[in-house]
mmCIF file of C-alpha atoms in Angstrom:
data_model
loop_
_atom_site.group_PDB
_atom_site.id
_atom_site.type_symbol
_atom_site.label_atom_id
_atom_site.label_comp_id
_atom_site.label_asym_id
_atom_site.label_seq_id
_atom_site.Cartn_x
_atom_site.Cartn_y
_atom_site.Cartn_z
ATOM 1 C CA UNK A 8 -18.447 -17.753 19.697
ATOM 2 C CA UNK A 9 -18.418 -18.971 16.104
ATOM 3 C CA UNK A 10 -15.974 -17.614 13.535
ATOM 4 C CA UNK A 11 -18.852 -16.218 11.497
ATOM 5 C CA UNK A 12 -20.141 -14.167 14.442
ATOM 6 C CA UNK A 13 -16.667 -13.062 15.524
ATOM 7 C CA UNK A 14 -15.455 -12.002 12.083
ATOM 8 C CA UNK A 15 -17.162 -8.571 11.687
ATOM 9 C CA UNK A 16 -15.930 -7.258 15.044
ATOM 10 C CA UNK A 17 -12.479 -8.769 14.605
ATOM 11 C CA UNK A 18 -12.078 -7.364 11.107
ATOM 12 C CA UNK A 19 -13.150 -3.907 12.265
ATOM 13 C CA UNK A 20 -10.554 -4.001 15.040
ATOM 14 C CA UNK A 21 -8.046 -5.377 12.544
ATOM 15 C CA UNK A 22 -8.544 -2.365 10.262
ATOM 16 C CA UNK A 23 -8.431 0.091 13.169
ATOM 17 C CA UNK A 24 -5.143 -1.376 14.357
ATOM 18 C CA UNK A 25 -3.578 -0.994 10.922
ATOM 19 C CA UNK A 26 -4.766 2.612 10.643
ATOM 20 C CA UNK A 27 -3.549 3.486 14.139
ATOM 21 C CA UNK A 28 -0.141 2.095 13.288
ATOM 22 C CA UNK A 29 0.105 4.381 10.271
ATOM 23 C CA UNK A 30 -1.174 2.408 7.285
ATOM 24 C CA UNK A 31 -2.968 4.995 5.162
ATOM 25 C CA UNK A 32 -3.042 3.629 1.595
ATOM 26 C CA UNK A 33 -6.717 2.887 1.013
ATOM 27 C CA UNK A 34 -6.034 0.223 -1.621
ATOM 28 C CA UNK A 35 -3.750 -1.634 0.800
ATOM 29 C CA UNK A 36 -6.295 -1.395 3.604
ATOM 30 C CA UNK A 37 -8.990 -2.708 1.268
ATOM 31 C CA UNK A 38 -6.799 -5.624 0.195
ATOM 32 C CA UNK A 39 -6.061 -6.482 3.837
ATOM 33 C CA UNK A 40 -9.799 -6.449 4.537
ATOM 34 C CA UNK A 41 -10.672 -8.604 1.521
ATOM 35 C CA UNK A 42 -8.160 -11.422 2.110
ATOM 36 C CA UNK A 43 -9.481 -13.885 4.736
ATOM 37 C CA UNK A 44 -6.439 -14.382 6.991
ATOM 38 C CA UNK A 45 -8.175 -17.187 8.882
ATOM 39 C CA UNK A 46 -7.827 -19.350 5.761
ATOM 40 C CA UNK A 47 -4.038 -18.943 5.740
ATOM 41 C CA UNK A 48 -3.203 -19.853 9.337
ATOM 42 C CA UNK A 49 -2.953 -23.313 10.859
ATOM 43 C CA UNK A 50 -6.259 -24.676 12.144
ATOM 44 C CA UNK A 51 -5.240 -24.423 15.793
ATOM 45 C CA UNK A 52 -4.521 -20.691 15.462
ATOM 46 C CA UNK A 53 -7.648 -19.532 13.636
ATOM 47 C CA UNK A 54 -9.023 -17.882 16.770
ATOM 48 C CA UNK A 55 -5.959 -15.602 16.632
ATOM 49 C CA UNK A 56 -6.075 -14.893 12.896
ATOM 50 C CA UNK A 57 -6.931 -11.203 13.257
ATOM 51 C CA UNK A 58 -4.553 -10.387 16.086
ATOM 52 C CA UNK A 59 -1.580 -8.235 15.086
ATOM 53 C CA UNK A 60 0.961 -10.980 15.730
ATOM 54 C CA UNK A 61 2.947 -13.459 13.630
ATOM 55 C CA UNK A 62 1.734 -17.048 13.824
ATOM 56 C CA UNK A 63 3.536 -20.361 13.231
ATOM 57 C CA UNK A 64 2.909 -22.433 10.119
ATOM 58 C CA UNK A 65 4.405 -25.713 8.901
ATOM 59 C CA UNK A 66 8.144 -26.323 8.279
ATOM 60 C CA UNK A 67 9.168 -23.979 11.096
ATOM 61 C CA UNK A 68 8.009 -20.911 9.171
ATOM 62 C CA UNK A 69 5.619 -18.110 10.149
ATOM 63 C CA UNK A 70 2.833 -15.988 8.722
ATOM 64 C CA UNK A 71 3.887 -12.384 9.325
ATOM 65 C CA UNK A 72 1.931 -10.082 11.596
ATOM 66 C CA UNK A 73 -0.682 -8.080 9.673
ATOM 67 C CA UNK A 74 0.999 -4.701 10.278
ATOM 68 C CA UNK A 75 4.239 -5.924 8.685
ATOM 69 C CA UNK A 76 2.327 -7.375 5.722
ATOM 70 C CA UNK A 77 0.474 -4.087 5.219
ATOM 71 C CA UNK A 78 3.566 -1.931 5.779
ATOM 72 C CA UNK A 79 5.743 -3.841 3.316
ATOM 73 C CA UNK A 80 2.922 -3.812 0.777
ATOM 74 C CA UNK A 81 2.417 -0.067 1.184
ATOM 75 C CA UNK A 82 6.134 0.652 0.865
ATOM 76 C CA UNK A 83 6.247 -1.069 -2.532
ATOM 77 C CA UNK A 84 3.959 1.670 -3.969
ATOM 78 C CA UNK A 85 2.081 -0.815 -6.126
ATOM 79 C CA UNK A 86 0.060 -0.206 -9.276
ATOM 80 C CA UNK A 87 -2.352 -2.540 -11.007
ATOM 81 C CA UNK A 88 -0.023 -2.952 -14.011
ATOM 82 C CA UNK A 89 2.867 -4.257 -11.923
ATOM 83 C CA UNK A 90 4.407 -7.719 -12.055
ATOM 84 C CA UNK A 91 5.663 -8.708 -8.606
ATOM 85 C CA UNK A 92 8.085 -11.344 -7.334
ATOM 86 C CA UNK A 93 7.781 -12.588 -3.765
ATOM 87 C CA UNK A 94 10.582 -14.616 -2.166
ATOM 88 C CA UNK A 95 9.141 -16.853 0.561
ATOM 89 C CA UNK A 96 5.564 -17.946 -0.113
ATOM 90 C CA UNK A 97 4.857 -19.510 3.269
ATOM 91 C CA UNK A 98 1.104 -19.891 3.619
ATOM 92 C CA UNK A 99 0.422 -17.678 0.588
ATOM 93 C CA UNK A 100 -1.120 -14.857 2.633
ATOM 94 C CA UNK A 101 1.230 -12.090 1.505
ATOM 95 C CA UNK A 102 0.891 -13.215 -2.117
ATOM 96 C CA UNK A 103 -2.894 -13.064 -1.806
ATOM 97 C CA UNK A 104 -2.731 -9.487 -0.520
ATOM 98 C CA UNK A 105 -0.372 -8.493 -3.336
ATOM 99 C CA UNK A 106 -2.646 -10.140 -5.896
ATOM 100 C CA UNK A 107 -5.472 -7.722 -5.080
ATOM 101 C CA UNK A 108 -3.250 -4.789 -6.084
ATOM 102 C CA UNK A 109 -1.204 -5.871 -9.103
ATOM 103 C CA UNK A 110 -1.427 -7.630 -12.465
ATOM 104 C CA UNK A 111 0.612 -10.714 -11.616
ATOM 105 C CA UNK A 112 2.407 -12.261 -8.635
ATOM 106 C CA UNK A 113 5.129 -14.906 -8.925
ATOM 107 C CA UNK A 114 6.067 -16.337 -5.542
ATOM 108 C CA UNK A 115 8.976 -18.683 -4.746
ATOM 109 C CA UNK A 116 9.024 -21.182 -1.871
ATOM 110 C CA UNK A 117 11.924 -23.495 -0.988
ATOM 111 C CA UNK A 118 9.688 -25.996 0.855
ATOM 112 C CA UNK A 119 7.798 -28.136 -1.632
ATOM 113 C CA UNK A 120 5.025 -28.999 0.811
ATOM 114 C CA UNK A 121 4.396 -25.332 1.636
ATOM 115 C CA UNK A 122 4.376 -24.422 -2.062
ATOM 116 C CA UNK A 123 1.889 -27.180 -2.869
ATOM 117 C CA UNK A 124 -0.438 -26.216 -0.029
ATOM 118 C CA UNK A 125 -0.202 -22.502 -0.836
ATOM 119 C CA UNK A 126 -0.999 -23.026 -4.515
ATOM 120 C CA UNK A 127 -3.996 -25.202 -3.664
ATOM 121 C CA UNK A 128 -5.234 -22.643 -1.133
ATOM 122 C CA UNK A 129 -4.789 -19.679 -3.485
ATOM 123 C CA UNK A 130 -6.534 -21.531 -6.315
ATOM 124 C CA UNK A 131 -9.418 -22.561 -4.065
ATOM 125 C CA UNK A 132 -9.905 -18.974 -2.875
ATOM 126 C CA UNK A 133 -9.835 -17.560 -6.398
ATOM 127 C CA UNK A 134 -6.459 -15.788 -6.525
ATOM 128 C CA UNK A 135 -5.880 -16.697 -10.138
ATOM 129 C CA UNK A 136 -3.114 -14.171 -10.859
ATOM 130 C CA UNK A 137 -0.655 -15.848 -8.439
ATOM 131 C CA UNK A 138 1.842 -18.477 -9.581
ATOM 132 C CA UNK A 139 3.644 -20.474 -6.880
ATOM 133 C CA UNK A 140 7.032 -21.935 -7.824
ATOM 134 C CA UNK A 141 9.362 -24.187 -5.871
ATOM 135 C CA UNK A 142 12.674 -22.380 -6.026
ATOM 136 C CA UNK A 143 15.710 -20.804 -4.407
ATOM 137 C CA UNK A 144 15.310 -17.118 -3.625
ATOM 138 C CA UNK A 145 19.052 -16.641 -3.984
ATOM 139 C CA UNK A 146 19.010 -18.099 -7.494
ATOM 140 C CA UNK A 147 15.825 -17.089 -9.307
ATOM 141 C CA UNK A 148 15.611 -18.848 -12.705
ATOM 142 C CA UNK A 149 16.195 -16.644 -15.756
ATOM 143 C CA UNK A 150 12.902 -17.743 -17.277
ATOM 144 C CA UNK A 151 11.075 -15.958 -14.443
ATOM 145 C CA UNK A 152 11.847 -12.703 -16.256
ATOM 146 C CA UNK A 153 11.992 -9.224 -14.745
ATOM 147 C CA UNK A 154 9.732 -7.558 -12.202
ATOM 148 C CA UNK A 155 8.433 -4.116 -11.326
ATOM 149 C CA UNK A 156 8.519 -4.966 -7.631
ATOM 150 C CA UNK A 157 10.239 -7.602 -5.486
ATOM 151 C CA UNK A 158 9.370 -8.478 -1.887
ATOM 152 C CA UNK A 159 11.517 -10.751 0.265
ATOM 153 C CA UNK A 160 9.740 -12.185 3.306
ATOM 154 C CA UNK A 161 12.713 -13.845 5.006
ATOM 155 C CA UNK A 162 15.846 -12.319 6.518
ATOM 156 C CA UNK A 163 18.887 -11.911 4.269
ATOM 157 C CA UNK A 164 22.296 -10.888 5.584
ATOM 158 C CA UNK A 165 22.685 -8.895 2.361
ATOM 159 C CA UNK A 166 20.606 -8.510 -0.791
ATOM 160 C CA UNK A 167 22.093 -10.483 -3.713
ATOM 161 C CA UNK A 168 23.039 -8.447 -6.784
ATOM 162 C CA UNK A 169 21.360 -11.120 -8.916
ATOM 163 C CA UNK A 170 18.041 -10.288 -7.248
ATOM 164 C CA UNK A 171 18.453 -6.550 -7.843
ATOM 165 C CA UNK A 172 19.186 -7.248 -11.525
ATOM 166 C CA UNK A 173 15.685 -8.697 -11.881
ATOM 167 C CA UNK A 174 14.178 -5.257 -11.251
ATOM 168 C CA UNK A 175 12.820 -3.243 -14.134
ATOM 169 C CA UNK A 176 13.977 0.403 -14.378
ATOM 170 C CA UNK A 177 12.463 2.373 -11.469
ATOM 171 C CA UNK A 178 11.686 -0.959 -9.845
ATOM 172 C CA UNK A 179 11.489 -1.333 -6.062
ATOM 173 C CA UNK A 180 12.709 -4.160 -3.827
ATOM 174 C CA UNK A 181 11.934 -4.494 -0.142
ATOM 175 C CA UNK A 182 13.602 -7.014 2.170
ATOM 176 C CA UNK A 183 14.553 -7.576 5.826
ATOM 177 C CA UNK A 184 18.341 -7.295 6.022
ATOM 178 C CA UNK A 185 20.473 -8.354 8.965
ATOM 179 C CA UNK A 186 21.582 -11.355 10.998
ATOM 180 C CA UNK A 187 19.620 -14.582 10.730
ATOM 181 C CA UNK A 188 19.034 -14.550 14.475
ATOM 182 C CA UNK A 189 17.649 -11.498 16.250
ATOM 183 C CA UNK A 190 16.213 -8.474 14.523
ATOM 184 C CA UNK A 191 16.753 -7.014 11.071
ATOM 185 C CA UNK A 192 16.134 -3.726 9.273
ATOM 186 C CA UNK A 193 13.541 -3.496 6.551
ATOM 187 C CA UNK A 194 15.364 -2.061 3.533
ATOM 188 C CA UNK A 195 13.868 -0.573 0.375
ATOM 189 C CA UNK A 196 15.928 -0.395 -2.816
ATOM 190 C CA UNK A 197 14.896 1.594 -5.890
ATOM 191 C CA UNK A 198 16.613 1.145 -9.253
ATOM 192 C CA UNK A 199 17.221 4.559 -10.833
ATOM 193 C CA UNK A 200 19.175 5.731 -13.890
ATOM 194 C CA UNK A 201 21.926 6.836 -11.490
ATOM 195 C CA UNK A 202 22.133 3.541 -9.588
ATOM 196 C CA UNK A 203 20.344 1.858 -6.710
ATOM 197 C CA UNK A 204 18.949 4.060 -3.939
ATOM 198 C CA UNK A 205 18.692 2.497 -0.475
ATOM 199 C CA UNK A 206 16.302 3.554 2.296
ATOM 200 C CA UNK A 207 16.317 1.939 5.735
ATOM 201 C CA UNK A 208 12.787 1.716 7.129
ATOM 202 C CA UNK A 209 11.856 -0.065 10.379
ATOM 203 C CA UNK A 210 13.161 -2.822 12.595
ATOM 204 C CA UNK A 211 11.609 -6.248 11.979
ATOM 205 C CA UNK A 212 12.144 -9.892 12.856
ATOM 206 C CA UNK A 213 11.870 -12.598 10.194
ATOM 207 C CA UNK A 214 12.864 -16.236 9.856
ATOM 208 C CA UNK A 215 16.125 -16.621 7.889
ATOM 209 C CA UNK A 216 16.259 -16.902 4.113
ATOM 210 C CA UNK A 217 18.238 -20.034 3.258
ATOM 211 C CA UNK A 218 19.745 -21.015 -0.087
ATOM 212 C CA UNK A 219 18.676 -24.082 -2.014
ATOM 213 C CA UNK A 220 15.543 -26.228 -2.104
ATOM 214 C CA UNK A 221 14.675 -27.612 1.319
ATOM 215 C CA UNK A 222 14.943 -31.341 1.981
ATOM 216 C CA UNK A 223 11.755 -32.477 3.668
ATOM 217 C CA UNK A 224 11.168 -35.752 5.456
#
C-alpha cells in the first residue's frame, strides 16, 4: 500500500497511541500530528515511521520513539514566546515538533553531517524558526545566549552546571540522566529564586551524550 493511502490510518493510530499513553496537552498532540515523521527517518524505515518505536539514523544515532518525543515536549510546559535549546539534533524531528510550539529553537549537533542534513530537511519542510548549529552540548557557546527551556536528547551521567546556567529564571531543563549504557531516568530541572528544583520522571533509554565535535570519516 502506498504511503499516501497508509498515512491517514497510521496517523490516527499514532494519535490514539499517544493519548492512551497519557499525552493530554492538545497543542503537543497537534504538533505531533502536523510534523511528518516519515520525512525524518531513513528511507528504509519509512514504513515504520508511525510505530511507537525508536528508529536508527546515520552516525549510530536514533530518532526517539514518538511517545518519548511527546512526553518530553509536554513536560517542558512550552509557550509560544519561549526560546528553546535542544542538545542533540539527530534527524531534526524533535526540533520540528518544538518549532510548532515556541518562538525559536536552537539545536546543537556534534556530527557535522547530521547537522547539515537536518538543517536542509528543516528548511525544505518550512521550519524557519529552527537554527541548527554544529557544537558540543557540554560546552554551549556564550553567544548562544539564554533559554526559557532546554531539552537534552542524549544520555548524560550528570547535568553540567554550565548548561543549567543558560536557563532564564523559572526556566525548565529536561534530560535523560544515568549511565551511558543501559537505561536512564528522565529528569526535569526548574530554576527558581530558591535554587534548582529536581523532579525524576520516567525511565528511558537514549544514546550517550559525548563531549566535543565528532570526527567523521
